[in-house]
Amino acid sequence: MDMHSAFGFRLSLRQRYLLLLVAVGLVIYHFSRSRPELRRMPRVEGLRADSSHFTLEGKPLRILGGSIHYFRVPRPYWEDRLLKLKACGLNTLTTYVPWNLHEPERGVFNFEDELDLEAYLHLAARLGLWVILRPGPYICAEWDLGGLPSWLLRDPNMKLRTTYPGYTQAVNSFFDKLLKKVVPHQYSKGGPIIAFQVENEYGSYAKDEAFMSFMKEALLSRGITELLLTSDGERGVVRGGVKGVLKTLNFQKLNVSNVRYLEEIQPQKPKMVMEYWTGWFDLWGELHHVYSAEEMTRVVKEILELDMSINLYMFHGGTNFGFMNGALAVKLPAPKPMVTSYDYDAPLSEAGDYTPKYHLLRNLFSLYHTQPLPELPALQERKAYQPLVIQQHMSLWDSLHLTDKPFKSERPVNMENLPVNNNNGQSYGYTLYETIITSGGTLDSRNNVRDRALVFVDKHFVGVLDYKTQELALPEGKEKRTLSLLVENSGRVNFGDTLDDQRKGLVGDIELNKQVLRDFIIHSLSMKPGFVNRLEKSGPWVSVRPSFPSFFKAKLHVSTVPKDTFIKLPTWGKGVVFINGRNLGRYWSIGPQQTLYLPATWLHSGNNQVIVFEEQETDGKIQFSSIPDYGMPVDAQ
């Protein structure tokens, strides 16, 4: 049957052509209903900075942005957090990209599950949010080594954030993989990304005049066509810039003279605060930083009245799960590691709660919308589960058979240069160094412990070596005894000019009575999920009085649908908590943080595996709370 007989009349060529177009259109519509990504259509004109205002499709656009890092939020909660961002009146999502998670070993990439960046971009697009992507490769972010992978430090001559060939080659390899995934999500191709940041706060570093040009070309040569911008503190805005790229500012306190200076060096360009700091981060051993909601809102209002675009850093901080916290670089006496929580005193709390800052900002941003803002999404339920009592433990020494084969070396070897992880070295966790001694006396670290070592003689605790304490008295004895140093990487510095010097473990010789110690057996204790699961299923777990350090095991029974909660360990000293094989993060009795956020999505109905690695003390009780405890507050200003 031909088209003539099918319709009972004769169709002209023009009519046939029109009928075919209608049929094709119906097919496309059918598939686009079930596959939203097919609805993408190329746009004509993306974000432009050709006048004093941003324009998108030739129409004025004020960027009202907020930072939420996908890698700090459990994936099932991404949509909840982004909906709350949109309901606050924001139109743009910003996020960093953590190189050290996406390429944990050289040439081995991970963009799955919690690290599925493309899924995050798809979600932003579906929710009607624009995206400013900050791909680094250096991100700072209070994140270990500022997001750079530790295997870079295997090169003894490495010069990070410069055009040193060993660094640029690694960046090129990573960007080849990353940007291939990102390019299709650009605005010009129907995606949500309207701008890209070139590196990050280079004005505070600026060791290589050619570096920012290299970074700009690294983006352009791989198909990035959207607006490029740089982001710097007030003093680095010029040194961190690069020709043809829009400069933006980072600050917490508004200094109008800095805004005027930006106008002078960048006339007839949009003004933007890329990072308006809504709070601040916390350090172990200090107080919990807070920033007045009223003061924050007042400054945001002033920024908007200056006709500037803004991005709130952070809008929702999330959590430094695992060993991923960074450290603050201070000259003396030592770097100070960040805590596990990255609540940041942000408008949306670590667990996704609305704060007074959120409600004040929502009221303010509503004035910049012609339509009512979306209704507030419901909050996640929380529960304080019944306390657990630990009944079994396994000493560190009894767990060593579950780790990788130990490495023998005449001299100490730093973590990054250990022959583990396919010769990429050890990135995070603890490293155990053991050697034989035949006398007591004075043990001198020569300041080669990075960052903190528990010292044992024949498994008996002697003391702690760190940046402050570099000598210990060892008990006398002429027989052969085993000296053990359990060294923790507490977090690499994420900002400043000491990035090249962030190797961990024992980074040089140690001495006993002025004699250099030799012949070490080195155990890598990175405590990855595979090790934790082997630990849970293996023996010997015992119930007698524990020695330290030890792993402690318990079961959390969830009888109904799991709820968010906070773990509280008031009688424990220092260590790490694992839930169903996942590393929840570090705890430390010195505070300020006293609870660890446990998202419901990491639990399941029935029995949940809880393992705690404790260094020195506990009565074995694990408590739960429905509210966090971040310690005594202090004004971030």
XYZ file of C-alpha atoms in Angstrom:
637
model
C 0.000 0.000 0.000
C 1.464 3.373 -0.975
C 0.706 6.821 0.436
C -1.789 7.508 -2.367
C -4.108 4.586 -1.600
C -3.628 4.851 2.176
C -5.303 8.246 2.309
C -7.663 7.721 -0.640
C -6.400 10.827 -2.385
C -3.263 12.022 -4.069
C -0.724 14.053 -2.043
C 1.657 16.564 -3.538
C 5.380 16.347 -2.828
C 5.067 19.346 -0.482
C 2.243 17.696 1.441
C 4.213 14.465 1.738
C 7.201 16.366 3.085
C 5.085 18.190 5.665
C 3.450 14.944 6.731
C 6.879 13.334 7.188
C 8.035 16.259 9.351
C 4.967 15.867 11.567
C 5.645 12.139 11.951
C 9.304 12.729 12.858
C 8.270 15.418 15.317
C 5.852 13.042 17.040
C 8.593 10.420 17.381
C 11.016 12.961 18.858
C 8.335 14.200 21.253
C 7.569 10.659 22.381
C 11.191 9.881 23.186
C 11.867 13.271 24.749
C 9.034 12.671 27.222
C 10.817 9.591 28.534
C 14.373 10.879 28.036
C 14.702 14.500 29.222
C 18.257 14.782 27.935
C 16.866 14.646 24.377
C 15.007 17.902 25.033
C 18.292 19.808 25.066
C 18.550 22.282 22.253
C 21.658 24.333 21.475
C 21.389 27.914 22.720
C 22.379 31.001 20.762
C 24.267 33.204 23.199
C 25.610 32.059 26.551
C 26.723 34.061 29.560
C 28.485 37.247 28.470
C 30.477 39.831 30.427
C 30.612 42.532 27.742
C 29.018 45.301 29.822
C 28.451 46.214 33.450
C 25.869 43.414 33.686
C 25.997 39.727 32.851
C 23.746 38.773 29.962
C 22.358 35.396 28.963
C 20.733 35.110 25.560
C 21.281 38.870 25.387
C 19.099 39.503 28.478
C 20.450 40.838 31.810
C 21.203 38.135 34.401
C 22.210 38.574 38.012
C 23.892 35.445 39.318
C 22.546 34.438 42.715
C 24.662 31.404 43.445
C 25.388 28.940 46.212
C 28.145 26.364 46.694
C 27.234 22.740 47.392
C 29.994 20.182 46.815
C 28.617 16.888 45.535
C 31.517 15.010 47.141
C 30.580 16.276 50.612
C 26.925 15.185 50.389
C 25.561 11.611 50.147
C 24.240 11.153 46.610
C 20.654 10.319 47.657
C 20.532 13.769 49.319
C 21.747 15.766 46.317
C 18.224 16.566 45.146
C 17.057 17.565 48.618
C 19.937 20.029 49.029
C 19.552 21.512 45.527
C 15.793 21.962 45.935
C 16.464 23.845 49.164
C 19.006 26.009 47.337
C 16.419 26.877 44.702
C 13.726 27.525 47.324
C 16.038 30.090 48.913
C 15.857 32.149 45.721
C 19.179 31.128 44.178
C 19.468 30.491 40.439
C 23.006 29.088 40.189
C 24.849 26.123 41.715
C 28.623 26.184 42.075
C 30.841 23.229 42.841
C 34.484 22.280 42.899
C 35.801 19.050 41.356
C 38.132 16.999 43.635
C 40.954 15.603 41.497
C 42.237 13.401 44.345
C 38.943 11.477 44.500
C 38.432 11.236 40.755
C 41.970 9.958 40.059
C 43.042 8.118 43.243
C 45.811 6.335 41.333
C 47.585 7.748 38.314
C 45.538 6.849 35.237
C 42.756 5.198 37.284
C 39.589 7.320 37.222
C 36.386 7.186 39.238
C 33.236 9.040 38.175
C 30.714 6.632 39.657
C 28.244 6.595 42.541
C 29.006 9.513 44.903
C 31.440 10.895 42.302
C 29.079 10.885 39.311
C 29.587 14.503 38.322
C 27.479 14.145 35.183
C 24.522 12.942 37.246
C 24.936 16.021 39.453
C 24.924 18.273 36.388
C 21.865 16.484 34.970
C 20.098 17.018 38.299
C 20.916 20.733 38.338
C 19.566 21.068 34.811
C 16.378 19.183 35.653
C 15.777 21.478 38.628
C 16.303 24.592 36.511
C 19.623 25.701 38.012
C 22.574 27.182 36.154
C 26.021 25.848 37.100
C 29.407 27.492 37.519
C 31.956 24.690 37.497
C 35.245 25.088 39.348
C 37.328 22.182 38.002
C 40.603 23.198 39.639
C 42.716 21.154 39.402
C 43.627 22.897 42.679
C 40.504 23.750 44.699
C 41.666 24.574 48.277
C 38.204 23.902 49.816
C 39.677 22.871 53.205
C 40.226 19.537 51.421
C 43.349 17.356 51.662
C 46.162 18.938 49.583
C 43.616 21.317 48.091
C 42.198 18.467 46.000
C 45.512 17.465 44.414
C 46.291 13.719 44.440
C 49.044 12.693 46.823
C 50.777 10.532 44.200
C 52.060 13.755 42.656
C 54.402 13.983 45.654
C 56.207 10.760 44.687
C 58.277 13.028 42.460
C 60.948 14.506 44.794
C 61.237 17.589 42.553
C 57.496 18.209 42.212
C 56.439 21.846 41.985
C 52.684 21.976 42.324
C 50.646 24.727 40.655
C 53.437 25.641 38.242
C 54.419 24.755 34.678
C 56.824 22.125 36.001
C 56.459 19.320 33.392
C 55.648 16.640 35.963
C 52.685 18.699 37.114
C 51.378 19.929 33.767
C 51.528 16.422 32.302
C 49.406 15.097 35.177
C 46.934 17.995 34.823
C 46.636 17.394 31.083
C 45.918 13.715 31.626
C 43.211 14.476 34.202
C 41.619 17.235 32.115
C 41.557 14.932 29.073
C 39.266 12.643 31.054
C 37.307 15.210 33.070
C 36.500 17.744 30.369
C 35.405 15.091 27.909
C 32.591 14.399 30.387
C 31.903 18.070 31.078
C 31.877 19.580 27.562
C 28.420 18.167 26.640
C 26.916 19.894 29.694
C 27.845 23.401 28.571
C 25.101 25.961 28.019
C 25.918 26.182 24.313
C 25.120 22.477 23.999
C 21.889 22.647 25.954
C 23.400 21.971 29.376
C 23.398 23.977 32.626
C 27.051 25.125 32.807
C 27.243 28.846 32.086
C 30.813 29.511 33.290
C 34.072 27.847 34.304
C 36.607 29.004 36.848
C 40.281 28.960 35.831
C 42.280 27.364 38.695
C 41.542 28.850 42.133
C 42.862 31.846 44.075
C 46.168 31.786 42.234
C 46.845 35.344 43.348
C 47.626 33.978 46.823
C 50.274 31.677 45.348
C 51.500 33.092 42.023
C 54.859 31.341 41.720
C 54.854 30.987 37.931
C 53.860 33.776 35.514
C 53.113 31.299 32.728
C 50.900 29.014 34.786
C 47.526 30.736 34.472
C 47.928 31.012 30.704
C 48.576 27.271 30.665
C 45.436 26.637 32.734
C 43.290 28.844 30.492
C 44.528 27.023 27.382
C 43.972 23.654 29.082
C 40.258 24.505 29.177
C 39.927 26.151 25.758
C 41.853 23.443 23.896
C 39.479 20.767 25.204
C 36.288 22.377 23.958
C 35.304 24.728 26.776
C 33.444 27.628 25.149
C 31.552 29.224 28.053
C 32.604 32.298 30.013
C 35.851 31.919 31.976
C 36.507 33.644 35.294
C 39.089 33.723 38.073
C 38.423 33.928 41.800
C 40.734 35.648 44.301
C 40.940 37.344 47.641
C 41.100 41.118 47.660
C 44.901 41.251 47.554
C 45.363 38.661 44.829
C 42.803 39.736 42.256
C 45.439 41.070 39.841
C 48.183 38.482 40.348
C 45.667 35.664 39.993
C 44.154 36.961 36.777
C 44.853 36.054 33.180
C 44.172 38.012 30.000
C 40.685 37.665 28.582
C 39.231 36.135 31.752
C 36.791 37.892 34.089
C 38.131 38.617 37.595
C 35.909 38.067 40.663
C 36.391 38.633 44.396
C 36.319 36.460 47.541
C 35.615 37.943 50.980
C 33.450 38.013 54.090
C 33.689 41.671 55.091
C 32.709 44.132 52.353
C 35.338 46.773 51.617
C 33.866 49.165 49.068
C 37.342 50.384 48.073
C 38.155 46.869 46.865
C 35.020 46.863 44.718
C 36.016 50.218 43.238
C 39.492 48.898 42.558
C 37.945 45.947 40.693
C 35.946 48.442 38.601
C 39.119 50.388 37.811
C 41.154 47.405 36.599
C 38.145 45.858 34.870
C 35.955 48.743 33.597
C 32.563 48.074 32.041
C 32.528 44.492 33.286
C 30.092 42.744 35.642
C 31.119 42.726 39.294
C 30.825 39.452 41.184
C 31.692 38.032 44.586
C 32.607 34.462 43.692
C 32.984 33.490 47.334
C 31.003 35.358 49.928
C 31.952 33.453 53.080
C 28.753 32.746 55.019
C 30.667 31.186 57.916
C 34.037 29.569 58.535
C 35.730 26.211 59.062
C 36.874 24.619 62.340
C 40.216 23.212 63.517
C 40.863 20.434 66.029
C 41.717 21.839 69.435
C 40.087 25.233 68.841
C 36.544 26.626 69.118
C 33.572 26.345 66.743
C 33.428 29.328 64.379
C 30.083 31.063 63.895
C 29.144 34.195 61.982
C 26.138 36.330 62.877
C 23.108 35.722 60.661
C 22.127 39.376 60.837
C 25.620 40.574 59.959
C 25.868 38.116 57.063
C 22.505 39.203 55.655
C 23.431 42.876 55.995
C 26.599 42.372 53.928
C 24.760 40.328 51.280
C 22.194 43.130 51.017
C 24.973 45.685 50.510
C 26.573 43.528 47.814
C 23.282 43.298 45.933
C 22.690 47.045 46.283
C 26.065 47.577 44.587
C 24.561 45.778 41.588
C 26.899 42.799 42.023
C 26.330 39.111 41.417
C 27.068 36.810 44.341
C 27.886 33.208 45.190
C 27.449 32.030 48.781
C 30.371 29.928 49.990
C 29.131 27.749 51.482
C 25.367 27.549 51.000
C 25.532 23.983 52.350
C 28.870 22.731 53.640
C 28.315 19.026 54.204
C 30.959 16.722 55.656
C 34.648 15.862 55.240
C 33.878 12.152 55.237
C 36.780 9.731 55.611
C 40.297 11.156 55.813
C 39.657 14.009 53.374
C 39.930 17.051 55.658
C 42.671 19.529 54.920
C 44.862 21.472 57.332
C 45.552 25.125 57.965
C 49.116 26.188 57.199
C 50.633 28.045 60.123
C 54.341 28.707 60.511
C 54.645 27.634 64.158
C 54.439 25.202 65.673
C 52.629 23.069 63.073
C 49.813 22.777 60.540
C 46.402 22.500 62.200
C 44.028 19.866 60.770
C 40.383 20.630 59.984
C 37.608 18.755 61.784
C 35.376 16.186 60.073
C 32.290 18.400 59.913
C 32.146 21.030 57.173
C 28.948 22.561 58.534
C 30.662 25.951 58.010
C 27.829 27.667 59.917
C 26.237 27.838 56.461
C 22.593 28.762 55.660
C 21.804 25.060 55.255
C 23.305 22.949 58.053
C 25.487 19.858 57.732
C 22.370 17.664 57.967
C 20.314 19.852 55.604
C 18.385 21.870 58.197
C 17.187 25.420 57.602
C 19.017 27.912 59.805
C 18.179 31.540 60.680
C 20.601 32.518 57.883
C 18.532 30.542 55.399
C 15.266 32.267 56.283
C 16.817 35.752 56.270
C 18.401 35.125 52.873
C 15.185 33.698 51.449
C 13.336 36.855 52.460
C 16.073 38.986 50.884
C 16.378 37.061 47.625
C 12.602 36.949 47.182
C 12.807 40.688 46.448
C 14.819 39.884 43.320
C 12.166 37.566 41.844
C 8.948 38.505 40.087
C 7.307 35.192 40.997
C 6.881 33.641 44.465
C 9.697 31.333 45.514
C 9.073 27.569 45.624
C 7.635 26.058 48.783
C 10.206 24.887 51.313
C 11.009 21.166 50.953
C 10.325 19.043 54.035
C 13.191 18.338 56.428
C 14.754 14.908 56.889
C 13.622 13.084 60.015
C 16.226 12.363 62.669
C 16.479 9.923 65.528
C 18.642 9.379 68.587
C 19.136 5.613 68.518
C 19.621 3.671 71.734
C 23.228 3.601 73.007
C 25.458 0.693 72.050
C 27.862 -1.154 74.315
C 30.939 -2.590 72.638
C 31.432 -6.257 73.461
C 34.256 -7.253 71.103
C 37.558 -5.765 70.045
C 40.647 -6.631 68.022
C 44.035 -5.089 68.707
C 45.820 -3.235 65.940
C 48.590 -5.825 66.051
C 46.135 -8.678 65.470
C 44.678 -6.893 62.435
C 47.957 -6.527 60.542
C 47.522 -9.842 58.710
C 44.524 -8.276 56.942
C 46.574 -5.417 55.489
C 48.808 -5.405 52.430
C 52.125 -7.240 52.714
C 54.523 -5.162 54.829
C 57.468 -3.435 53.188
C 61.054 -3.827 54.417
C 63.350 -0.838 54.129
C 66.692 0.176 55.563
C 65.434 3.756 56.052
C 61.989 5.153 56.820
C 59.888 5.762 53.695
C 57.173 8.414 53.610
C 53.592 7.332 52.886
C 53.494 8.634 49.326
C 56.570 6.645 48.293
C 55.535 3.292 49.704
C 55.259 0.561 47.035
C 51.504 0.084 47.522
C 48.353 0.849 45.500
C 49.979 -0.102 42.208
C 53.020 1.980 43.098
C 50.972 5.109 43.721
C 51.890 5.144 47.399
C 49.606 5.500 50.401
C 47.373 8.557 50.379
C 45.536 8.615 53.706
C 45.227 6.995 57.108
C 47.972 5.548 59.300
C 51.373 3.956 58.675
C 53.099 1.650 61.158
C 56.909 1.730 61.286
C 58.660 -0.978 63.309
C 62.332 -1.639 64.055
C 64.437 -3.487 66.664
C 66.157 -1.656 69.507
C 68.532 -3.015 72.159
C 68.547 -0.181 74.683
C 66.458 2.563 76.211
C 67.257 6.250 76.161
C 66.146 9.306 74.223
C 64.153 8.869 71.040
C 64.468 11.948 68.802
C 62.120 12.393 65.830
C 64.248 15.212 64.387
C 60.882 16.723 63.422
C 60.395 14.010 60.807
C 56.978 12.817 62.066
C 54.080 13.903 59.844
C 51.822 14.451 61.626
C 51.447 12.508 64.860
C 52.977 9.229 66.079
C 51.949 6.910 68.890
C 55.149 5.262 70.160
C 55.271 1.723 71.567
C 57.988 -0.581 72.887
C 56.939 -4.233 72.644
C 53.359 -2.989 72.154
C 53.414 -0.968 75.376
C 52.514 2.673 74.877
C 55.332 5.116 75.633
C 54.106 8.479 74.369
C 53.277 10.724 71.427
C 55.633 12.428 68.982
C 54.374 15.357 66.920
C 55.486 18.834 65.844
C 55.603 20.071 69.442
C 57.020 16.966 71.138
C 60.067 15.667 69.283
C 61.798 13.680 72.055
C 60.635 10.794 74.228
C 62.341 8.733 76.949
C 62.254 5.000 76.150
C 62.423 2.476 79.033
C 65.779 0.805 79.634
C 66.445 -2.760 78.518
C 69.331 -4.516 76.783
C 67.395 -7.355 75.168
C 65.993 -6.974 71.649
C 62.654 -5.193 71.671
C 60.336 -3.897 68.974
C 59.962 -0.134 68.638
C 56.708 0.782 66.867
C 55.594 4.188 65.599
C 51.982 4.432 64.433
C 52.003 7.609 62.349
C 48.788 9.387 61.355
C 48.371 11.650 58.350
C 46.087 14.186 60.043
C 45.349 16.032 56.794
C 47.528 17.790 54.256
C 47.665 21.561 54.082
C 45.155 22.844 51.513
C 46.254 26.473 51.148
C 49.496 28.415 51.119
C 53.012 28.042 49.780
C 53.879 24.757 51.572
C 51.917 22.403 49.283
C 55.113 20.833 47.905
C 56.117 19.843 51.456
C 53.082 17.758 52.397
C 54.535 14.253 52.391
C 53.320 12.207 55.358
C 54.465 9.387 57.622
C 58.143 9.385 58.589
C 59.735 11.807 56.152
C 63.314 11.316 57.381
C 65.518 9.587 59.937
C 64.793 9.194 63.646
C 67.456 8.684 66.294
C 67.881 6.777 69.541
C 70.640 8.206 71.718
C 71.962 10.188 68.728
C 72.202 6.988 66.654
C 70.140 6.808 63.459
C 67.715 3.870 63.460
C 67.711 1.494 60.509
C 65.969 -1.640 59.143
C 62.250 -0.929 59.278
C 59.198 -3.044 58.573
C 56.437 -0.731 57.320
C 52.705 -1.527 57.332
C 50.263 0.559 55.273
C 47.019 1.150 57.178
C 44.892 3.226 54.809
C 41.738 1.538 56.219
C 39.857 1.333 52.931
C 36.403 -0.325 52.789
C 37.863 -3.667 51.693
C 40.077 -3.830 54.778
C 37.218 -2.814 57.086
C 34.953 -5.518 55.638
C 37.681 -8.156 55.977
C 38.193 -7.009 59.537
C 34.531 -7.417 60.403
C 34.415 -10.973 59.041
C 37.748 -12.150 60.394
C 39.166 -12.970 63.811
C 40.308 -12.811 66.450
C 37.574 -10.650 67.991
C 37.731 -11.001 71.768
C 35.770 -9.733 74.768
C 38.525 -9.468 77.387
C 39.882 -6.107 78.554
C 41.203 -4.318 75.453
C 44.679 -3.115 74.732
C 45.232 -0.025 72.592
C 45.119 0.829 69.751
C 42.190 -1.455 68.896
C 39.218 -1.887 66.615
C 35.870 -2.157 68.409
C 32.817 -3.827 66.887
C 29.098 -3.404 67.486
C 25.758 -3.790 65.716
C 23.275 -0.955 65.358
C 19.822 -2.478 64.862
C 17.375 -0.345 62.901
C 13.868 -1.742 63.212
C 12.109 0.685 60.850
C 13.108 3.014 58.025
C 16.568 4.473 58.862
C 16.759 8.078 60.046
C 19.593 10.574 60.086
C 21.463 10.676 63.387
C 24.644 11.876 65.068
C 27.169 9.606 66.758
C 28.521 10.836 70.077
C 31.598 9.343 71.757
C 32.055 11.202 75.082
C 34.319 8.576 76.669
C 36.536 7.892 73.660
C 39.873 9.556 72.916
C 40.783 9.746 69.252
C 40.056 7.615 66.235
C 37.817 6.830 63.265
C 34.254 5.489 62.889
C 33.171 3.086 60.129
C 29.509 2.357 59.325
C 28.813 -0.603 57.018
C 32.358 -0.265 55.666
C 32.125 3.492 55.037
C 34.553 5.835 56.756
C 32.405 8.367 58.618
C 35.418 10.426 59.652
C 37.692 11.251 62.574
C 36.689 12.092 66.140
C 38.935 13.602 68.820
C 38.072 14.412 72.403
C 39.921 17.764 72.238
C 37.030 19.083 70.111
C 35.480 21.355 69.216
C 33.395 18.822 67.282
C 31.742 16.265 69.578
C 29.377 14.465 67.153
C 29.707 12.791 63.768
C 26.907 13.109 61.206
C 25.533 9.714 60.166
C 23.160 10.024 57.175
C 20.240 7.617 57.030
C 21.218 6.688 53.483
C 24.306 4.911 54.869
C 22.121 2.736 57.110
C 19.660 -0.036 56.308
C 16.869 -1.793 58.167
C 18.180 -4.596 60.358
C 21.711 -4.882 61.715
C 24.326 -2.313 60.710
C 28.036 -2.901 61.159
C 29.744 -0.358 63.428
C 33.529 -0.443 63.781
C 35.500 2.142 65.729
C 39.273 2.446 65.603
C 40.365 3.948 68.918
C 43.941 4.952 69.638
C 44.130 5.150 73.416
C 41.019 5.028 75.640
C 37.306 4.180 75.874
C 34.701 2.656 78.150
C 33.093 1.115 75.061
C 29.832 3.066 74.950
C 28.525 4.610 71.722
C 25.782 7.207 72.041
C 23.483 8.817 69.478
C 21.882 12.244 69.288
C 19.280 13.910 67.098
C 21.169 17.214 67.216
C 24.812 18.007 66.476
C 27.367 19.268 68.983
C 30.078 21.340 67.330
C 31.531 22.689 70.574
C 31.793 26.084 72.192
C 31.195 28.867 69.622
C 33.456 31.786 68.821
C 32.847 34.659 66.406
C 34.484 33.923 63.038
C 35.335 37.602 62.643
